[in-house]
Amino acid sequence: MKKIILDCDPGHDDALAMMLALASPDIDLLAVTTSAGNQTPEKTLNNAMRLLTLMQHQEIPVAGGNRTPLLKPLETAGNVHGKSGLDGAELPEPDFAVQPVPAVELMAQTLRASAEPVTLVVTGPMTNMALFLRVHPELTDKIERIVFMGGAMGLGNWTPSVEFNIYVDPEAAKIVLNAGIPLTMAPLNVTHQAQILKPEIEAIGDINNPVAHAFYGLLNFFERYHEAPKWGFKGAPLHDPCTIAWLLRPEMFHSELMNVDVETQGELVRGETVCDYYELTEKTKNTDVLLDIDRDAFIRLITDSLKTFN
């Protein structure tokens, strides 16, 4: 069983990543930490609590993390995720308490308590992860791997070459990518392939349980933003659940090991993930970059996981 901490900023696709982790008997979700990103820090923390209440996993400890990026002002994605960050479904209010420690300390407590290495899954900006590495370098040997959704090899979705999660806090991403910890990156190259189509959303609406009903509403809302012709999508790209899907079913993906770093200075490209696909530098290959996905298998995994809830 893979032990993980999920650091997220829910967000519709973060919600799906959490759902996949909770539905699988092969993953032990030890803790959830939240960052500002898709919405403000108060809203992302509340959304994580609402999701765990919906899926009846109030035993999982939750802590709120960064309120701002390390250096730059916070920018959110309310235009994508709505006013609440999870528009489209009526979710229950949390019926359990947030941990009385910040995200970095919950991460530390969880790692210290684990007898085996833990995988950190980051589906939002990397501020919490970077702060953890700075505050608790003595615990890095307890981290098996960091799996993150972020970046792009080429086209971005927030500026021409920059993906949103990295854009929010490029300095934090640079710290994490250069920490010497094994990395798996789910960039836009693969997540834009991981689209759910309208008929597949409708099929989720036919699953008869409250969790699937909620996700049917969430996905319908999320899909609307991606109908703009400029994207060229046939459905809605499900970015964040690619991280958990890779942990569960790595054979669904094709990846390449390469050096990845983050540009923090460029006027036009601040936040760009620079991927050395052709080995043009002598830098260490630090990141397993996911580049292709079996979309049909991915959608089956999501649908089958939703059916496991009561």
Tab-separated table of C-alpha atoms in Angstrom:
chain	number	residue	atom	x	y	z
A	1	MET	CA	0.000	0.000	0.000
A	2	LYS	CA	1.353	3.401	-1.026
A	3	LYS	CA	1.355	5.949	1.796
A	4	ILE	CA	0.766	9.522	0.609
A	5	ILE	CA	0.203	13.078	1.771
A	6	LEU	CA	-1.944	15.138	-0.603
A	7	ASP	CA	-1.038	18.829	-0.820
A	8	CYS	CA	-3.781	20.490	-2.860
A	9	ASP	CA	-5.812	23.624	-3.634
A	10	PRO	CA	-9.326	22.273	-4.388
A	11	GLY	CA	-10.335	22.943	-7.262
A	12	HIS	CA	-12.431	20.543	-9.317
A	13	ASP	CA	-9.551	18.411	-10.534
A	14	ASP	CA	-7.938	18.347	-7.055
A	15	ALA	CA	-11.262	16.953	-5.842
A	16	LEU	CA	-11.017	14.118	-8.362
A	17	ALA	CA	-7.437	13.368	-7.276
A	18	MET	CA	-8.584	13.124	-3.657
A	19	MET	CA	-11.474	10.889	-4.687
A	20	LEU	CA	-9.180	8.463	-6.534
A	21	ALA	CA	-6.894	8.238	-3.512
A	22	LEU	CA	-9.760	7.590	-1.091
A	23	ALA	CA	-11.433	5.024	-3.354
A	24	SER	CA	-8.339	2.870	-3.806
A	25	PRO	CA	-7.341	0.095	-1.366
A	26	ASP	CA	-3.790	0.514	-2.677
A	27	ILE	CA	-3.361	4.040	-1.290
A	28	ASP	CA	-3.247	5.128	2.341
A	29	LEU	CA	-4.008	8.854	2.464
A	30	LEU	CA	-2.260	9.902	5.674
A	31	ALA	CA	-2.982	13.635	5.607
A	32	VAL	CA	-4.280	16.478	3.455
A	33	THR	CA	-2.690	19.925	3.381
A	34	THR	CA	-3.982	22.893	1.440
A	35	SER	CA	-2.447	25.842	-0.355
A	36	ALA	CA	-3.773	29.012	-1.913
A	37	GLY	CA	-4.065	28.694	-5.693
A	38	ASN	CA	-7.281	27.783	-7.448
A	39	GLN	CA	-8.981	29.960	-4.843
A	40	THR	CA	-8.069	31.883	-1.694
A	41	PRO	CA	-6.552	29.958	1.255
A	42	GLU	CA	-9.774	30.045	3.295
A	43	LYS	CA	-11.769	28.582	0.412
A	44	THR	CA	-9.304	25.830	-0.560
A	45	LEU	CA	-9.034	24.677	3.070
A	46	ASN	CA	-12.820	24.662	3.454
A	47	ASN	CA	-13.183	22.783	0.165
A	48	ALA	CA	-10.808	20.025	1.306
A	49	MET	CA	-12.864	19.651	4.494
A	50	ARG	CA	-16.138	19.614	2.545
A	51	LEU	CA	-14.825	16.906	0.219
A	52	LEU	CA	-13.653	14.675	3.060
A	53	THR	CA	-17.033	15.154	4.749
A	54	LEU	CA	-18.821	14.225	1.504
A	55	MET	CA	-16.705	11.078	1.106
A	56	GLN	CA	-16.985	10.220	4.830
A	57	HIS	CA	-13.287	10.303	5.633
A	58	GLN	CA	-13.269	12.736	8.528
A	59	GLU	CA	-10.514	10.677	10.187
A	60	ILE	CA	-7.902	12.124	7.827
A	61	PRO	CA	-6.095	15.106	9.380
A	62	VAL	CA	-6.235	18.368	7.429
A	63	ALA	CA	-4.110	21.496	7.844
A	64	GLY	CA	-4.086	24.803	6.014
A	65	GLY	CA	-0.845	26.052	4.555
A	66	ASN	CA	0.506	29.012	2.672
A	67	ARG	CA	-1.608	32.122	2.395
A	68	THR	CA	0.633	33.718	-0.235
A	69	PRO	CA	3.414	32.552	-2.571
A	70	LEU	CA	7.001	32.949	-1.362
A	71	LEU	CA	7.691	36.210	-3.212
A	72	LYS	CA	4.879	37.297	-5.526
A	73	PRO	CA	1.273	38.336	-4.808
A	74	LEU	CA	-1.321	35.558	-4.889
A	75	GLU	CA	-3.256	35.058	-8.113
A	76	THR	CA	-6.190	32.638	-8.170
A	77	ALA	CA	-8.217	30.853	-10.845
A	78	GLY	CA	-11.755	31.766	-9.885
A	79	ASN	CA	-12.603	32.122	-13.574
A	80	VAL	CA	-12.012	28.366	-13.943
A	81	HIS	CA	-13.280	27.004	-10.622
A	82	GLY	CA	-15.964	29.521	-9.675
A	83	LYS	CA	-16.553	31.706	-6.641
A	84	SER	CA	-16.268	28.852	-4.132
A	85	GLY	CA	-13.461	27.032	-5.930
A	86	LEU	CA	-15.827	24.060	-6.283
A	87	ASP	CA	-18.853	25.513	-8.035
A	88	GLY	CA	-21.354	23.122	-9.563
A	89	ALA	CA	-22.405	20.957	-6.605
A	90	GLU	CA	-23.961	21.350	-3.176
A	91	LEU	CA	-21.315	19.980	-0.832
A	92	PRO	CA	-21.850	19.354	2.898
A	93	GLU	CA	-20.325	21.733	5.409
A	94	PRO	CA	-17.355	20.240	7.308
A	95	ASP	CA	-18.332	18.298	10.430
A	96	PHE	CA	-14.807	17.903	11.856
A	97	ALA	CA	-12.004	20.228	12.892
A	98	VAL	CA	-8.897	21.441	11.106
A	99	GLN	CA	-5.617	20.448	12.774
A	100	PRO	CA	-4.240	23.179	15.067
A	101	VAL	CA	-0.897	23.259	13.213
A	102	PRO	CA	0.129	24.669	9.815
A	103	ALA	CA	0.548	22.415	6.794
A	104	VAL	CA	4.340	22.222	7.093
A	105	GLU	CA	4.069	20.867	10.652
A	106	LEU	CA	1.355	18.343	9.767
A	107	MET	CA	3.642	17.093	6.990
A	108	ALA	CA	6.490	16.779	9.496
A	109	GLN	CA	4.365	14.996	12.108
A	110	THR	CA	3.049	12.573	9.491
A	111	LEU	CA	6.487	11.739	8.138
A	112	ARG	CA	7.940	11.230	11.619
A	113	ALA	CA	5.095	8.865	12.522
A	114	SER	CA	5.441	6.739	9.389
A	115	ALA	CA	7.600	3.628	9.603
A	116	GLU	CA	8.086	3.678	5.837
A	117	PRO	CA	8.778	6.408	3.263
A	118	VAL	CA	5.841	8.571	2.191
A	119	THR	CA	5.024	9.927	-1.274
A	120	LEU	CA	4.086	13.607	-1.422
A	121	VAL	CA	1.440	14.366	-4.057
A	122	VAL	CA	1.244	18.068	-4.921
A	123	THR	CA	-1.675	19.220	-7.075
A	124	GLY	CA	-1.445	22.954	-6.425
A	125	PRO	CA	1.309	25.558	-6.159
A	126	MET	CA	4.421	24.199	-4.434
A	127	THR	CA	4.708	26.757	-1.624
A	128	ASN	CA	3.962	24.304	1.203
A	129	MET	CA	6.372	21.757	-0.230
A	130	ALA	CA	9.176	24.309	-0.599
A	131	LEU	CA	8.649	25.621	2.928
A	132	PHE	CA	8.695	22.076	4.287
A	133	LEU	CA	12.020	21.351	2.590
A	134	ARG	CA	13.468	24.551	4.057
A	135	VAL	CA	12.099	24.050	7.589
A	136	HIS	CA	12.592	20.273	7.903
A	137	PRO	CA	15.546	19.200	5.741
A	138	GLU	CA	16.199	16.415	8.265
A	139	LEU	CA	13.019	14.655	7.102
A	140	THR	CA	13.715	14.546	3.369
A	141	ASP	CA	14.947	10.953	3.611
A	142	LYS	CA	11.410	9.993	4.705
A	143	ILE	CA	10.049	11.196	1.338
A	144	GLU	CA	9.935	8.399	-1.242
A	145	ARG	CA	8.987	10.667	-4.156
A	146	ILE	CA	7.198	13.901	-4.984
A	147	VAL	CA	4.510	13.467	-7.647
A	148	PHE	CA	3.148	16.767	-8.887
A	149	MET	CA	0.774	18.231	-11.421
A	150	GLY	CA	2.399	21.274	-12.897
A	151	GLY	CA	4.396	22.712	-15.710
A	152	ALA	CA	4.477	22.121	-19.433
A	153	MET	CA	6.969	21.164	-22.062
A	154	GLY	CA	5.948	23.811	-24.564
A	155	LEU	CA	2.510	25.413	-24.423
A	156	GLY	CA	1.174	26.851	-21.173
A	157	ASN	CA	-2.366	27.524	-19.963
A	158	TRP	CA	-1.857	30.750	-17.974
A	159	THR	CA	0.794	32.543	-20.015
A	160	PRO	CA	1.954	31.314	-23.430
A	161	SER	CA	4.505	28.852	-22.035
A	162	VAL	CA	3.603	28.661	-18.327
A	163	GLU	CA	1.171	26.370	-16.505
A	164	PHE	CA	-0.936	27.821	-13.662
A	165	ASN	CA	0.399	25.884	-10.626
A	166	ILE	CA	3.995	26.827	-11.402
A	167	TYR	CA	2.999	30.365	-12.384
A	168	VAL	CA	1.502	31.006	-8.937
A	169	ASP	CA	4.833	30.343	-7.176
A	170	PRO	CA	7.826	29.810	-9.492
A	171	GLU	CA	10.383	30.231	-6.701
A	172	ALA	CA	8.787	27.447	-4.659
A	173	ALA	CA	8.746	25.131	-7.674
A	174	LYS	CA	12.424	25.822	-8.301
A	175	ILE	CA	13.280	24.848	-4.715
A	176	VAL	CA	11.357	21.575	-5.009
A	177	LEU	CA	12.722	20.625	-8.423
A	178	ASN	CA	16.297	21.136	-7.244
A	179	ALA	CA	15.948	19.355	-3.888
A	180	GLY	CA	17.415	16.049	-5.058
A	181	ILE	CA	14.241	14.078	-4.289
A	182	PRO	CA	12.847	11.696	-6.960
A	183	LEU	CA	10.180	13.530	-8.959
A	184	THR	CA	7.299	12.610	-11.227
A	185	MET	CA	5.737	15.467	-13.189
A	186	ALA	CA	2.298	15.458	-14.783
A	187	PRO	CA	2.573	18.439	-17.170
A	188	LEU	CA	-0.050	19.870	-19.495
A	189	ASN	CA	1.364	17.611	-22.236
A	190	VAL	CA	-0.302	14.633	-20.573
A	191	THR	CA	-3.152	16.285	-18.665
A	192	HIS	CA	-4.549	17.912	-21.810
A	193	GLN	CA	-4.890	14.374	-23.197
A	194	ALA	CA	-6.713	13.284	-20.023
A	195	GLN	CA	-10.043	14.721	-21.144
A	196	ILE	CA	-13.445	13.624	-19.986
A	197	LEU	CA	-16.081	13.946	-22.701
A	198	LYS	CA	-19.681	15.072	-22.225
A	199	PRO	CA	-21.185	11.570	-22.683
A	200	GLU	CA	-18.756	10.279	-20.023
A	201	ILE	CA	-19.869	13.017	-17.626
A	202	GLU	CA	-23.476	12.010	-18.331
A	203	ALA	CA	-22.586	8.393	-17.493
A	204	ILE	CA	-21.257	9.554	-14.118
A	205	GLY	CA	-24.648	11.166	-13.553
A	206	ASP	CA	-26.173	7.666	-13.780
A	207	ILE	CA	-24.088	6.353	-10.864
A	208	ASN	CA	-26.442	6.212	-7.894
A	209	ASN	CA	-24.540	7.514	-4.894
A	210	PRO	CA	-24.084	10.976	-3.332
A	211	VAL	CA	-20.381	11.206	-4.190
A	212	ALA	CA	-20.907	10.472	-7.886
A	213	HIS	CA	-23.890	12.851	-7.913
A	214	ALA	CA	-21.693	15.647	-6.538
A	215	PHE	CA	-18.932	14.984	-9.049
A	216	TYR	CA	-21.461	14.978	-11.882
A	217	GLY	CA	-22.335	18.571	-10.956
A	218	LEU	CA	-18.697	19.561	-10.469
A	219	LEU	CA	-17.649	18.159	-13.837
A	220	ASN	CA	-20.508	19.827	-15.671
A	221	PHE	CA	-19.400	23.198	-14.279
A	222	PHE	CA	-15.702	22.554	-14.948
A	223	GLU	CA	-16.374	21.456	-18.526
A	224	ARG	CA	-17.998	24.770	-19.451
A	225	TYR	CA	-14.793	26.802	-19.085
A	226	HIS	CA	-12.997	24.469	-21.485
A	227	GLU	CA	-15.592	24.823	-24.260
A	228	ALA	CA	-13.834	27.957	-25.553
A	229	PRO	CA	-12.691	27.092	-29.102
A	230	LYS	CA	-9.173	28.437	-28.512
A	231	TRP	CA	-8.290	25.387	-26.401
A	232	GLY	CA	-9.241	22.824	-29.006
A	233	PHE	CA	-10.660	20.509	-26.348
A	234	LYS	CA	-13.369	17.921	-26.938
A	235	GLY	CA	-14.093	17.815	-23.203
A	236	ALA	CA	-12.548	18.933	-19.925
A	237	PRO	CA	-8.900	18.093	-19.155
A	238	LEU	CA	-8.591	16.390	-15.772
A	239	HIS	CA	-5.176	17.614	-14.692
A	240	ASP	CA	-4.677	16.689	-11.042
A	241	PRO	CA	-6.040	13.125	-10.961
A	242	CYS	CA	-3.233	12.131	-13.343
A	243	THR	CA	-0.944	12.140	-10.280
A	244	ILE	CA	-2.955	9.510	-8.391
A	245	ALA	CA	-3.687	7.563	-11.576
A	246	TRP	CA	0.070	7.265	-12.174
A	247	LEU	CA	0.612	5.939	-8.644
A	248	LEU	CA	-2.158	3.364	-9.147
A	249	ARG	CA	-1.611	2.433	-12.785
A	250	PRO	CA	1.774	3.620	-14.096
A	251	GLU	CA	1.329	1.373	-17.136
A	252	MET	CA	-1.372	3.810	-18.369
A	253	PHE	CA	1.337	6.405	-19.016
A	254	HIS	CA	4.428	6.887	-21.160
A	255	SER	CA	7.158	8.948	-19.548
A	256	GLU	CA	10.701	10.161	-20.157
A	257	LEU	CA	13.369	10.859	-17.531
A	258	MET	CA	14.954	14.290	-18.038
A	259	ASN	CA	16.226	17.365	-16.245
A	260	VAL	CA	13.528	19.883	-15.420
A	261	ASP	CA	14.158	23.318	-13.918
A	262	VAL	CA	12.078	26.469	-13.501
A	263	GLU	CA	12.723	29.917	-14.951
A	264	THR	CA	12.209	32.573	-12.265
A	265	GLN	CA	13.633	35.666	-13.984
A	266	GLY	CA	12.343	35.967	-17.546
A	267	GLU	CA	10.017	38.837	-18.420
A	268	LEU	CA	7.954	36.631	-20.734
A	269	VAL	CA	8.591	33.159	-19.339
A	270	ARG	CA	8.717	33.440	-15.546
A	271	GLY	CA	7.390	30.135	-14.239
A	272	GLU	CA	8.236	28.120	-17.348
A	273	THR	CA	9.357	24.559	-16.692
A	274	VAL	CA	12.447	24.066	-18.841
A	275	CYS	CA	12.530	20.382	-19.838
A	276	ASP	CA	15.818	19.082	-21.293
A	277	TYR	CA	14.203	16.483	-23.538
A	278	TYR	CA	17.139	16.335	-25.968
A	279	GLU	CA	19.843	16.220	-23.249
A	280	LEU	CA	21.297	19.564	-24.316
A	281	THR	CA	22.676	20.310	-20.859
A	282	GLU	CA	24.765	18.169	-18.552
A	283	LYS	CA	22.310	18.586	-15.705
A	284	THR	CA	21.191	15.515	-13.757
A	285	LYS	CA	17.991	13.874	-14.971
A	286	ASN	CA	15.826	14.698	-11.967
A	287	THR	CA	12.240	14.221	-13.177
A	288	ASP	CA	10.156	11.454	-14.723
A	289	VAL	CA	7.947	13.495	-17.067
A	290	LEU	CA	4.597	11.985	-18.091
A	291	LEU	CA	3.956	12.586	-21.789
A	292	ASP	CA	1.187	10.204	-22.926
A	293	ILE	CA	-1.830	8.543	-21.326
A	294	ASP	CA	-4.300	5.783	-22.156
A	295	ARG	CA	-7.317	8.083	-21.940
A	296	ASP	CA	-9.942	5.353	-22.029
A	297	ALA	CA	-8.306	3.449	-19.173
A	298	PHE	CA	-8.016	6.692	-17.200
A	299	ILE	CA	-11.726	7.476	-17.545
A	300	ARG	CA	-12.604	3.899	-16.572
A	301	LEU	CA	-10.496	4.289	-13.425
A	302	ILE	CA	-12.364	7.463	-12.477
A	303	THR	CA	-15.782	5.965	-13.192
A	304	ASP	CA	-15.055	2.690	-11.382
A	305	SER	CA	-13.691	4.609	-8.394
A	306	LEU	CA	-16.852	6.703	-8.117
A	307	LYS	CA	-18.925	3.514	-8.054
A	308	THR	CA	-17.188	2.336	-4.863
A	309	PHE	CA	-18.883	4.948	-2.661
A	310	ASN	CA	-22.125	4.259	-0.808
